[in-house]
C-alpha positions as protocol buffer text, in pm:
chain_id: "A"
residue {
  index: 1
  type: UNK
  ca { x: 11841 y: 6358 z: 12770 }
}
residue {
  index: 2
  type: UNK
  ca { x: 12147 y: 6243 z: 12923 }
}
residue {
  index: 3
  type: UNK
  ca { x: 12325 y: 5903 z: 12826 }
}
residue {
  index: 4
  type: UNK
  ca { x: 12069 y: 5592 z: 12936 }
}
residue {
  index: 5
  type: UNK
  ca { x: 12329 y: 5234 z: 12993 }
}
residue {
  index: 6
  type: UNK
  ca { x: 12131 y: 4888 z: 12974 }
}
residue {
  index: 7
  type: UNK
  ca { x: 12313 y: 4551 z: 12947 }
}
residue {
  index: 8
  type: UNK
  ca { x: 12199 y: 4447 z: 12555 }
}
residue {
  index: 9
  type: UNK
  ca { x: 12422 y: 4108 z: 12516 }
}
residue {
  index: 10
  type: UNK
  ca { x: 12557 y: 3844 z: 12649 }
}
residue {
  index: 11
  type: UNK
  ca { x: 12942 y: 3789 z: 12614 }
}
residue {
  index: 12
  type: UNK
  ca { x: 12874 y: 3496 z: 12383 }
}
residue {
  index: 13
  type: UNK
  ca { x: 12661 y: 3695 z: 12189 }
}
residue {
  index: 14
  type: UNK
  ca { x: 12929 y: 4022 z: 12132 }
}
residue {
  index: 15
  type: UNK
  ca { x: 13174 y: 3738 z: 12030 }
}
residue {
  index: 16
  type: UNK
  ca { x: 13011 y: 3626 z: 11771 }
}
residue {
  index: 17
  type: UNK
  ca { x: 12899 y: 3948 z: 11650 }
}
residue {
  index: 18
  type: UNK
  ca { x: 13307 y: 3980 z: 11645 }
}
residue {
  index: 19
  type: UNK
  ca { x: 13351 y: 3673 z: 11430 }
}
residue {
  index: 20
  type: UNK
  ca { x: 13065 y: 3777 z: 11207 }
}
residue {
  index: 21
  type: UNK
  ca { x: 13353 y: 4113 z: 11149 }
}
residue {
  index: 22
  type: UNK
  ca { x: 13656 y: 3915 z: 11154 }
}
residue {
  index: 23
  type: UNK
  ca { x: 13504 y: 3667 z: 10924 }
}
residue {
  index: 24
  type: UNK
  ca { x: 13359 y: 3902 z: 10646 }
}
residue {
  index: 25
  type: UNK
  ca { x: 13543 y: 4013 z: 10368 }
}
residue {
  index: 26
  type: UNK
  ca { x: 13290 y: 4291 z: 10246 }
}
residue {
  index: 27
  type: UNK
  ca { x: 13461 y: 4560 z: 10543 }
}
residue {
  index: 28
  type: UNK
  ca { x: 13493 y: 4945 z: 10484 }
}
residue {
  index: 29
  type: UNK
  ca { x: 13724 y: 5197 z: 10623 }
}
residue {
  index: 30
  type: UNK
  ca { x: 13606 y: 5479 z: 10723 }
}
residue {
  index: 31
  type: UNK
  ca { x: 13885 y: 5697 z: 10918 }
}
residue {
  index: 32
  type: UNK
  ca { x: 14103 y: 5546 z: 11102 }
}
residue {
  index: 33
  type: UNK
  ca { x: 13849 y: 5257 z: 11168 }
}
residue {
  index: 34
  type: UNK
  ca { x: 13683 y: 4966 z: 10980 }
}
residue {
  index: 35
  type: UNK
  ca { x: 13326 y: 4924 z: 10915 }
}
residue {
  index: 36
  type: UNK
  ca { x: 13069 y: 4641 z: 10812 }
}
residue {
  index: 37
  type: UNK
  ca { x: 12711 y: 4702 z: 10738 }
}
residue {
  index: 38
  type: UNK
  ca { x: 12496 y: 4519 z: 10960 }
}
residue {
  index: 39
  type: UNK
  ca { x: 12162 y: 4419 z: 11098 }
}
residue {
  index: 40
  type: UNK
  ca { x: 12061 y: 4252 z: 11379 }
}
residue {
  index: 41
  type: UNK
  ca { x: 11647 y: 4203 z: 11488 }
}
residue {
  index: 42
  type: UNK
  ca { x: 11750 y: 4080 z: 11802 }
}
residue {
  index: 43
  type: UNK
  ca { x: 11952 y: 4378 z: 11900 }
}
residue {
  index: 44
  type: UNK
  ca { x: 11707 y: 4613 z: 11803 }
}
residue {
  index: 45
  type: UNK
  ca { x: 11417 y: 4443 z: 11992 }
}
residue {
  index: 46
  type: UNK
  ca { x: 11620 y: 4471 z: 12318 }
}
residue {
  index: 47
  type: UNK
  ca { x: 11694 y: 4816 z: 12298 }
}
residue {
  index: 48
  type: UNK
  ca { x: 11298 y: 4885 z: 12232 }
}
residue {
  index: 49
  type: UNK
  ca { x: 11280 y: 4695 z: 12538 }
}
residue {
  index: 50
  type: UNK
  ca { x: 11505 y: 4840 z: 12771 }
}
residue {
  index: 51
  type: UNK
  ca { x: 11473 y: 5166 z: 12635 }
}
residue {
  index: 52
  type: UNK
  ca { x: 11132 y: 5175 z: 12570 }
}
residue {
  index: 53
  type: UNK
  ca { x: 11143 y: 5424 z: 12264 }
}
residue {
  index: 54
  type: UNK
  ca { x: 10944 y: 5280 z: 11959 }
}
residue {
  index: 55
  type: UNK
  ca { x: 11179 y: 5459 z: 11690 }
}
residue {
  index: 56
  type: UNK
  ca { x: 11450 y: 5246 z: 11817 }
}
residue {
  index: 57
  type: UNK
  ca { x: 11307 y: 4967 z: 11621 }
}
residue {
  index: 58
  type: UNK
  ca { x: 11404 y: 5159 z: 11279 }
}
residue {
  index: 59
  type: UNK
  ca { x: 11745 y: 5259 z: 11263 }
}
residue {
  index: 60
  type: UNK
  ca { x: 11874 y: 5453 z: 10985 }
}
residue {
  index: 61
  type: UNK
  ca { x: 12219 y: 5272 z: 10965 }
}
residue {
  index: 62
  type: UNK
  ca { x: 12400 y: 5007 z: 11214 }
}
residue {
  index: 63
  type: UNK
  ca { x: 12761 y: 4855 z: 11144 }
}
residue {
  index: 64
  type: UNK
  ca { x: 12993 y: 4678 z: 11358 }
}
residue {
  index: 65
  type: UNK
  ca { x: 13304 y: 4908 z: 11382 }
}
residue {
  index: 66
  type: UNK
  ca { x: 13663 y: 4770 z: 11443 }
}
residue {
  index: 67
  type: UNK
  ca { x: 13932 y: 5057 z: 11608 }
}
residue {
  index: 68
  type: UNK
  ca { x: 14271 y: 4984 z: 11612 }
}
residue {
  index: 69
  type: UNK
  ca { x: 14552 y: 5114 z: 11871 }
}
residue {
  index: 70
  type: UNK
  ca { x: 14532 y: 5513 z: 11801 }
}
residue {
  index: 71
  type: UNK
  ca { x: 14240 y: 5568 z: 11701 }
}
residue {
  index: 72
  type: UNK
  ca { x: 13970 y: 5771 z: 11827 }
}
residue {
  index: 73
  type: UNK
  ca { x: 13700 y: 6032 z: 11738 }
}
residue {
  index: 74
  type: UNK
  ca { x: 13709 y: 6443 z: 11797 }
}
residue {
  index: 75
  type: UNK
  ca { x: 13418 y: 6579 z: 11992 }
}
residue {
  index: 76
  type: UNK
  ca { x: 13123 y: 6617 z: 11762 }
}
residue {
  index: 77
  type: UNK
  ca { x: 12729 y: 6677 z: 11729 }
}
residue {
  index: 78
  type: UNK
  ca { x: 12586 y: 6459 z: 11435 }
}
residue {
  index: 79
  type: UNK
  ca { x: 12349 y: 6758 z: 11370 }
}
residue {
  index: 80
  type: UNK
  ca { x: 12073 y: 6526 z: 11163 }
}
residue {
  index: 81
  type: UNK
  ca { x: 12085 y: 6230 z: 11411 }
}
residue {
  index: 82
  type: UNK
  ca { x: 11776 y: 6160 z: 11658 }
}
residue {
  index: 83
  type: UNK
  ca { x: 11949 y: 5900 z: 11856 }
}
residue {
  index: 84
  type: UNK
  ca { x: 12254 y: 5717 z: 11865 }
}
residue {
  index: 85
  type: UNK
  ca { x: 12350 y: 5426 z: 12000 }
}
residue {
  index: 86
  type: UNK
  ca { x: 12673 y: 5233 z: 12072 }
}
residue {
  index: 87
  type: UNK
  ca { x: 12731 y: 4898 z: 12174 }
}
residue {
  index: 88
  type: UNK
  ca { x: 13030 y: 4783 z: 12383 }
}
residue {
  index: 89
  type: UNK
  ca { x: 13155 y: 4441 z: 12201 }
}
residue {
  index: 90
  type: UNK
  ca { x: 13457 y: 4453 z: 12440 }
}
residue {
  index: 91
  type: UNK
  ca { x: 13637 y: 4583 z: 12692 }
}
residue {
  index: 92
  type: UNK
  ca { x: 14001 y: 4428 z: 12671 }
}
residue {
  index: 93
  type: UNK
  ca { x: 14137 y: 4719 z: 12534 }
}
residue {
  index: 94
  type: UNK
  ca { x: 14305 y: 5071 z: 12677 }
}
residue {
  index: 95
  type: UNK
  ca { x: 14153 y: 5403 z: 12626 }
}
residue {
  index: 96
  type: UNK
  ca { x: 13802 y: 5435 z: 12397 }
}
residue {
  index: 97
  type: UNK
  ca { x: 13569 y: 5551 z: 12662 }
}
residue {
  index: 98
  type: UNK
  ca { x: 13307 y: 5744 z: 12531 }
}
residue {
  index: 99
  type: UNK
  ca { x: 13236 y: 6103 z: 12644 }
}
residue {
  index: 100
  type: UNK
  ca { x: 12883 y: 6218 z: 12605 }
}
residue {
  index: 101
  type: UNK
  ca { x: 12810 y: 6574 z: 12682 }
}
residue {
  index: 102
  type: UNK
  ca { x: 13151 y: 6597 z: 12928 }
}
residue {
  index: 103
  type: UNK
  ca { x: 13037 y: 6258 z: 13089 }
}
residue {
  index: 104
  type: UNK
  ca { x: 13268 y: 5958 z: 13007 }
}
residue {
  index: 105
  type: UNK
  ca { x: 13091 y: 5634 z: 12955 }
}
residue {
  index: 106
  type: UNK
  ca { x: 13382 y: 5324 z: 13030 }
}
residue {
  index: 107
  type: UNK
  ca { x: 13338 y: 5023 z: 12730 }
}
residue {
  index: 108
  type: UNK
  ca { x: 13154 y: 4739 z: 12917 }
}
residue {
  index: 109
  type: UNK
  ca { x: 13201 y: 4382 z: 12699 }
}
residue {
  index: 110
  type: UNK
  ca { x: 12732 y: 4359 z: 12631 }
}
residue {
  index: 111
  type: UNK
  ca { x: 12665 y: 4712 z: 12762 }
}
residue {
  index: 112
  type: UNK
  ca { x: 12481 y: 4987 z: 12510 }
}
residue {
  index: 113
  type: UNK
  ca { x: 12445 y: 5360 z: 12561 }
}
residue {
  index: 114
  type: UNK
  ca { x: 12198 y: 5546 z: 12410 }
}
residue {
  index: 115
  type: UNK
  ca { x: 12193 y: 5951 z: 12370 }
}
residue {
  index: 116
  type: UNK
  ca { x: 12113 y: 6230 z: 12103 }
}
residue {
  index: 117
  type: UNK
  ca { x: 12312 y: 6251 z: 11894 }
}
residue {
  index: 118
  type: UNK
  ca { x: 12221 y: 6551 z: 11722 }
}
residue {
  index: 119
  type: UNK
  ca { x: 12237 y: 6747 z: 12019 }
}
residue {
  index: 120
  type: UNK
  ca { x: 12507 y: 6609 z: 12301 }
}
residue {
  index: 121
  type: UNK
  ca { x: 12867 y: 6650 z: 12162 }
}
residue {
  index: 122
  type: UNK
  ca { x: 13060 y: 6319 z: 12207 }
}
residue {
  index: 123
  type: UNK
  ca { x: 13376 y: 6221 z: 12123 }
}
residue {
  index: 124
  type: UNK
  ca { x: 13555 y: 5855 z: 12215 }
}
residue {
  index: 125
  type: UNK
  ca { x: 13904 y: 5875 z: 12330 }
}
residue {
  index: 126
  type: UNK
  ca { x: 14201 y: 5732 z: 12141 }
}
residue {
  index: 127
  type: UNK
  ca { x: 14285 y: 5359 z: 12219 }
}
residue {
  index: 128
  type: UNK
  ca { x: 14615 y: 5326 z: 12375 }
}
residue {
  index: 129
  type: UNK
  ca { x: 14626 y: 4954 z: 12395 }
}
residue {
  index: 130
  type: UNK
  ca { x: 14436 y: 4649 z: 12193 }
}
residue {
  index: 131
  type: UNK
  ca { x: 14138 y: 4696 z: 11959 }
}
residue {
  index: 132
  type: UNK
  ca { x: 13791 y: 4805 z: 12013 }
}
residue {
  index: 133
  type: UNK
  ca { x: 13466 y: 4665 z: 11879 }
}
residue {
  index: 134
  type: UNK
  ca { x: 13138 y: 4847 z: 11920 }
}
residue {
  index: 135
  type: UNK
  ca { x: 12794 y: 4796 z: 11729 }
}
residue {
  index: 136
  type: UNK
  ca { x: 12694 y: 5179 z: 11658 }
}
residue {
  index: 137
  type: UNK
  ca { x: 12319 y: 5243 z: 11553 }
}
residue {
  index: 138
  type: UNK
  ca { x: 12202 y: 5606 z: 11416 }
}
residue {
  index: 139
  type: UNK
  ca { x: 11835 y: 5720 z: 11364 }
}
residue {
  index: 140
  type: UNK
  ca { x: 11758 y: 6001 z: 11198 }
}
């Protein structure tokens, strides 16, 4: 399966999933990046709907994740993931494009891409410039 990319918010909608991050004081780090649990019905209904794949109702784990200027992610395969989606919460930032299977997905601010995870290596490239916010969604 290569990457599928559907508009999933609206810009008013990706800010205040940024607020809800900025706001909380419950945040993890995980790397170079920070993480917050998080759930969102809404979300997940949309990507049934644009995606059309009924397991994308359940998600094992979703977070809003918050990376700085340098960071970025080494090519990987998450070996026990189904799916895995990201969500671009931004795109006022330098660098962080995703690359699925050699194919580089560029942040849109509302956009999501969804792939497997457990079989197409991706990476994200290191931010250069600003900070960037994605929603990420695993199922297992």
């Amino acid at each position: 399966m290569i990457p599928k990319i559907h508009h999933i918010l609206s810009a008013a909608e990706c800010e205040q999933i940024i607020t809800i991050f900025e706001e909380s004081k419950i945040t993890q780090t995980y790397r170079d990046t920070q993480i917050l649990p998080y759930k969102n019905d809404k979300i997940l209904k949309d990507l049934y709907k644009n995606f059309n794949i009924e397991v994308l109702l359940k998600p094992d784990a979703m977070q809003i994740v918050k990376w700085p200027t340098e960071s970025k992610m080494d090519p990987h395969i998450d070996p026990n993931d189904k799916y895995a989606v990201v969500i671009y919460l931004n795109d006022n930032f330098e660098g962080g494009a995703t690359i699925i299977n050699n194919s580089m997905v560029k942040p849109r601010k509302g956009y999501g891409v969804l792939f497997k995870g457990g079989k197409l290596k991706h990476s994200v490239t290191k931010i250069t410039k600003g900070v960037r916010y994605t929603v990420a969604i695993w199922y297992v």
